[in-house]
Structures are given as structure tokens and as C-alpha cells.
PDB file of C-alpha atoms in Angstrom:
ATOM      1  CA  UNK A   1      -0.004  -0.005  -0.003  1.00 57.00           C
ATOM      2  CA  UNK A   2       1.037   3.588  -0.555  1.00 81.00           C
ATOM      3  CA  UNK A   3       2.597   4.857   2.695  1.00 92.00           C
ATOM      4  CA  UNK A   4       1.777   8.499   1.999  1.00 92.00           C
ATOM      5  CA  UNK A   5      -1.907   7.835   1.384  1.00 92.00           C
ATOM      6  CA  UNK A   6      -2.216   5.546   4.393  1.00 94.00           C
ATOM      7  CA  UNK A   7      -0.588   8.096   6.698  1.00 96.00           C
ATOM      8  CA  UNK A   8      -2.601  11.037   5.375  1.00 96.00           C
ATOM      9  CA  UNK A   9      -5.830   9.047   5.726  1.00 96.00           C
ATOM     10  CA  UNK A  10      -4.900   8.050   9.285  1.00 97.00           C
ATOM     11  CA  UNK A  11      -4.185  11.722  10.054  1.00 97.00           C
ATOM     12  CA  UNK A  12      -7.657  12.609   8.710  1.00 97.00           C
ATOM     13  CA  UNK A  13      -9.170  10.088  11.128  1.00 97.00           C
ATOM     14  CA  UNK A  14      -7.069  11.374  14.032  1.00 98.00           C
ATOM     15  CA  UNK A  15      -8.112  14.963  13.299  1.00 97.00           C
ATOM     16  CA  UNK A  16     -11.717  13.839  13.572  1.00 96.00           C
ATOM     17  CA  UNK A  17     -11.013  12.566  17.088  1.00 96.00           C
ATOM     18  CA  UNK A  18      -8.511  15.094  18.462  1.00 96.00           C
ATOM     19  CA  UNK A  19      -6.719  18.401  18.075  1.00 97.00           C
ATOM     20  CA  UNK A  20      -3.977  18.831  15.448  1.00 97.00           C
ATOM     21  CA  UNK A  21      -1.145  18.651  18.031  1.00 97.00           C
ATOM     22  CA  UNK A  22      -2.617  15.452  19.503  1.00 98.00           C
ATOM     23  CA  UNK A  23      -3.013  14.011  15.989  1.00 98.00           C
ATOM     24  CA  UNK A  24       0.654  14.792  15.280  1.00 98.00           C
ATOM     25  CA  UNK A  25       1.790  13.016  18.436  1.00 98.00           C
ATOM     26  CA  UNK A  26      -0.449   9.980  17.844  1.00 98.00           C
ATOM     27  CA  UNK A  27       0.598   9.667  14.181  1.00 97.00           C
ATOM     28  CA  UNK A  28       4.281   9.918  15.158  1.00 98.00           C
ATOM     29  CA  UNK A  29       3.878   7.090  17.673  1.00 98.00           C
ATOM     30  CA  UNK A  30       1.741   4.849  15.431  1.00 97.00           C
ATOM     31  CA  UNK A  31       4.026   5.108  12.407  1.00 97.00           C
ATOM     32  CA  UNK A  32       7.400   5.616  14.040  1.00 97.00           C
ATOM     33  CA  UNK A  33       7.779   9.122  12.632  1.00 97.00           C
ATOM     34  CA  UNK A  34       9.417  12.250  13.940  1.00 97.00           C
ATOM     35  CA  UNK A  35       6.934  14.921  15.016  1.00 97.00           C
ATOM     36  CA  UNK A  36       8.103  17.022  12.074  1.00 97.00           C
ATOM     37  CA  UNK A  37       7.234  14.235   9.602  1.00 97.00           C
ATOM     38  CA  UNK A  38       3.920  13.574  11.328  1.00 97.00           C
ATOM     39  CA  UNK A  39       3.080  17.294  11.215  1.00 97.00           C
ATOM     40  CA  UNK A  40       3.481  17.239   7.433  1.00 97.00           C
ATOM     41  CA  UNK A  41       0.978  14.396   7.151  1.00 97.00           C
ATOM     42  CA  UNK A  42      -1.448  16.240   9.435  1.00 97.00           C
ATOM     43  CA  UNK A  43      -1.063  19.374   7.295  1.00 97.00           C
ATOM     44  CA  UNK A  44      -1.852  17.296   4.210  1.00 97.00           C
ATOM     45  CA  UNK A  45      -4.883  15.827   6.004  1.00 97.00           C
ATOM     46  CA  UNK A  46      -6.152  19.340   6.655  1.00 96.00           C
ATOM     47  CA  UNK A  47      -5.824  20.113   2.935  1.00 96.00           C
ATOM     48  CA  UNK A  48      -7.650  16.878   2.005  1.00 95.00           C
ATOM     49  CA  UNK A  49     -10.303  16.390   4.724  1.00 94.00           C
ATOM     50  CA  UNK A  50     -11.958  13.611   2.713  1.00 95.00           C
ATOM     51  CA  UNK A  51      -8.633  11.735   2.613  1.00 94.00           C
ATOM     52  CA  UNK A  52      -6.667  10.644  -0.407  1.00 92.00           C
ATOM     53  CA  UNK A  53      -7.089   7.665  -2.687  1.00 88.00           C
ATOM     54  CA  UNK A  54      -4.826   4.724  -1.947  1.00 84.00           C
ATOM     55  CA  UNK A  55      -3.416   3.734  -5.354  1.00 81.00           C
ATOM     56  CA  UNK A  56      -3.454   0.148  -6.506  1.00 84.00           C
ATOM     57  CA  UNK A  57      -0.115  -1.573  -6.006  1.00 83.00           C
ATOM     58  CA  UNK A  58       1.948  -1.690  -9.199  1.00 85.00           C
ATOM     59  CA  UNK A  59       3.802  -4.715 -10.493  1.00 90.00           C
ATOM     60  CA  UNK A  60       6.414  -5.243 -13.184  1.00 92.00           C
ATOM     61  CA  UNK A  61       5.053  -6.565 -16.482  1.00 91.00           C
ATOM     62  CA  UNK A  62       7.632  -7.163 -19.195  1.00 94.00           C
ATOM     63  CA  UNK A  63       6.510  -7.391 -22.826  1.00 94.00           C
ATOM     64  CA  UNK A  64       8.242  -7.301 -26.196  1.00 96.00           C
ATOM     65  CA  UNK A  65       7.078  -4.413 -28.392  1.00 96.00           C
ATOM     66  CA  UNK A  66       8.165  -3.012 -31.738  1.00 97.00           C
ATOM     67  CA  UNK A  67      10.809  -0.301 -31.328  1.00 97.00           C
ATOM     68  CA  UNK A  68       8.599   2.187 -33.171  1.00 98.00           C
ATOM     69  CA  UNK A  69       5.823   1.697 -30.593  1.00 96.00           C
ATOM     70  CA  UNK A  70       8.290   2.094 -27.721  1.00 96.00           C
ATOM     71  CA  UNK A  71       9.457   5.363 -29.279  1.00 97.00           C
ATOM     72  CA  UNK A  72       5.852   6.582 -29.581  1.00 96.00           C
ATOM     73  CA  UNK A  73       5.148   5.756 -25.946  1.00 96.00           C
ATOM     74  CA  UNK A  74       8.335   7.488 -24.781  1.00 96.00           C
ATOM     75  CA  UNK A  75       7.531  10.562 -26.884  1.00 97.00           C
ATOM     76  CA  UNK A  76       3.966  10.675 -25.505  1.00 96.00           C
ATOM     77  CA  UNK A  77       5.297  10.441 -21.945  1.00 95.00           C
ATOM     78  CA  UNK A  78       7.749  13.270 -22.557  1.00 96.00           C
ATOM     79  CA  UNK A  79       5.065  15.484 -24.118  1.00 96.00           C
ATOM     80  CA  UNK A  80       2.557  14.834 -21.337  1.00 94.00           C
ATOM     81  CA  UNK A  81       5.061  15.132 -18.494  1.00 94.00           C
ATOM     82  CA  UNK A  82       3.862  11.776 -17.136  1.00 91.00           C
ATOM     83  CA  UNK A  83       6.111   8.868 -16.324  1.00 92.00           C
ATOM     84  CA  UNK A  84       6.618   6.109 -18.870  1.00 94.00           C
ATOM     85  CA  UNK A  85       4.665   3.719 -16.622  1.00 92.00           C
ATOM     86  CA  UNK A  86       1.740   6.146 -16.222  1.00 91.00           C
ATOM     87  CA  UNK A  87       1.610   6.810 -19.974  1.00 94.00           C
ATOM     88  CA  UNK A  88       1.683   3.084 -20.764  1.00 95.00           C
ATOM     89  CA  UNK A  89      -1.024   2.342 -18.174  1.00 93.00           C
ATOM     90  CA  UNK A  90      -3.222   5.140 -19.546  1.00 94.00           C
ATOM     91  CA  UNK A  91      -2.826   3.897 -23.121  1.00 95.00           C
ATOM     92  CA  UNK A  92      -3.532   0.291 -22.131  1.00 95.00           C
ATOM     93  CA  UNK A  93      -6.643   1.271 -20.193  1.00 94.00           C
ATOM     94  CA  UNK A  94      -7.958   3.332 -23.114  1.00 95.00           C
ATOM     95  CA  UNK A  95      -7.301   0.499 -25.574  1.00 95.00           C
ATOM     96  CA  UNK A  96      -8.877  -2.118 -23.330  1.00 95.00           C
ATOM     97  CA  UNK A  97     -11.963   0.080 -22.806  1.00 95.00           C
ATOM     98  CA  UNK A  98     -12.391   0.282 -26.604  1.00 94.00           C
ATOM     99  CA  UNK A  99     -12.062  -3.500 -26.927  1.00 94.00           C
ATOM    100  CA  UNK A 100     -14.582  -4.059 -24.131  1.00 93.00           C
ATOM    101  CA  UNK A 101     -17.077  -1.637 -25.766  1.00 92.00           C
ATOM    102  CA  UNK A 102     -16.757  -3.487 -29.080  1.00 91.00           C
ATOM    103  CA  UNK A 103     -17.237  -6.853 -27.337  1.00 89.00           C
ATOM    104  CA  UNK A 104     -20.331  -5.598 -25.491  1.00 88.00           C
ATOM    105  CA  UNK A 105     -21.712  -4.221 -28.761  1.00 88.00           C
ATOM    106  CA  UNK A 106     -21.057  -7.545 -30.536  1.00 86.00           C
ATOM    107  CA  UNK A 107     -22.811  -9.486 -27.773  1.00 84.00           C
ATOM    108  CA  UNK A 108     -25.729  -7.068 -27.772  1.00 79.00           C
ATOM    109  CA  UNK A 109     -26.027  -7.209 -31.549  1.00 60.00           C
ATOM    110  CA  UNK A 110     -25.977 -11.001 -31.650  1.00 55.00           C
ATOM    111  CA  UNK A 111     -28.863 -11.334 -29.201  1.00 49.00           C
ATOM    112  CA  UNK A 112     -31.316  -9.228 -31.266  1.00 44.00           C
TER     113      UNK A 112
END
């Protein structure tokens, strides 16, 4: 799990139960942090009172791709300012959504 998100979300919960200084002390003890580090998480919790999303854990997935496609992905990442992994994930999700829409349409069309 993402440490930052977990700690910010815990700070949100602590702020609901206690004052900011008490939340800082409790967070420091629970997570083995310095008070300075804990204070930063509490400050983030105050900026995001609904908490933050805990991202799904990433894993390594190695595939062989044509060099021209790798170049396109790298160029897209550079243009967008996103990481190579984020750009690849976004492109895969978009492509899979299109495939799933086509499959749903084919199933729907066959049942008529």
C-alpha cells in the first residue's frame, strides 16, 4: 500500500477525534515518525479532509514491443510530463476500454 496515502488518511481520522497537536503526536507514535514528519501528514490531511485515494499496487510486467511503438510511448510520456509507466497504463486502459465496448456491442447485436 502507498505509505503517503495511508498516513494522510490516518491523520484525517485522528483529526476527527482530536486536536492537530494530539493528531501529530499519535501519528508519530503509530508510524514511528518524527513529530516534524507527522506534522506534514497532518497538514496534508487538513488540505484533504476527505482523505486521499490509496493507489493500487503496481507490479512489473515485461513485454516485447516493436521499437517504433516504444518510441511513440516514450515521446507521448515526454510530451505529457507523465512517467513512462503512467503513460503506458493510460494507453492500455484506453485500448482495453475500446475492446470491451466493441465486445459488449457484438454481444448485444448477436442477441437481437
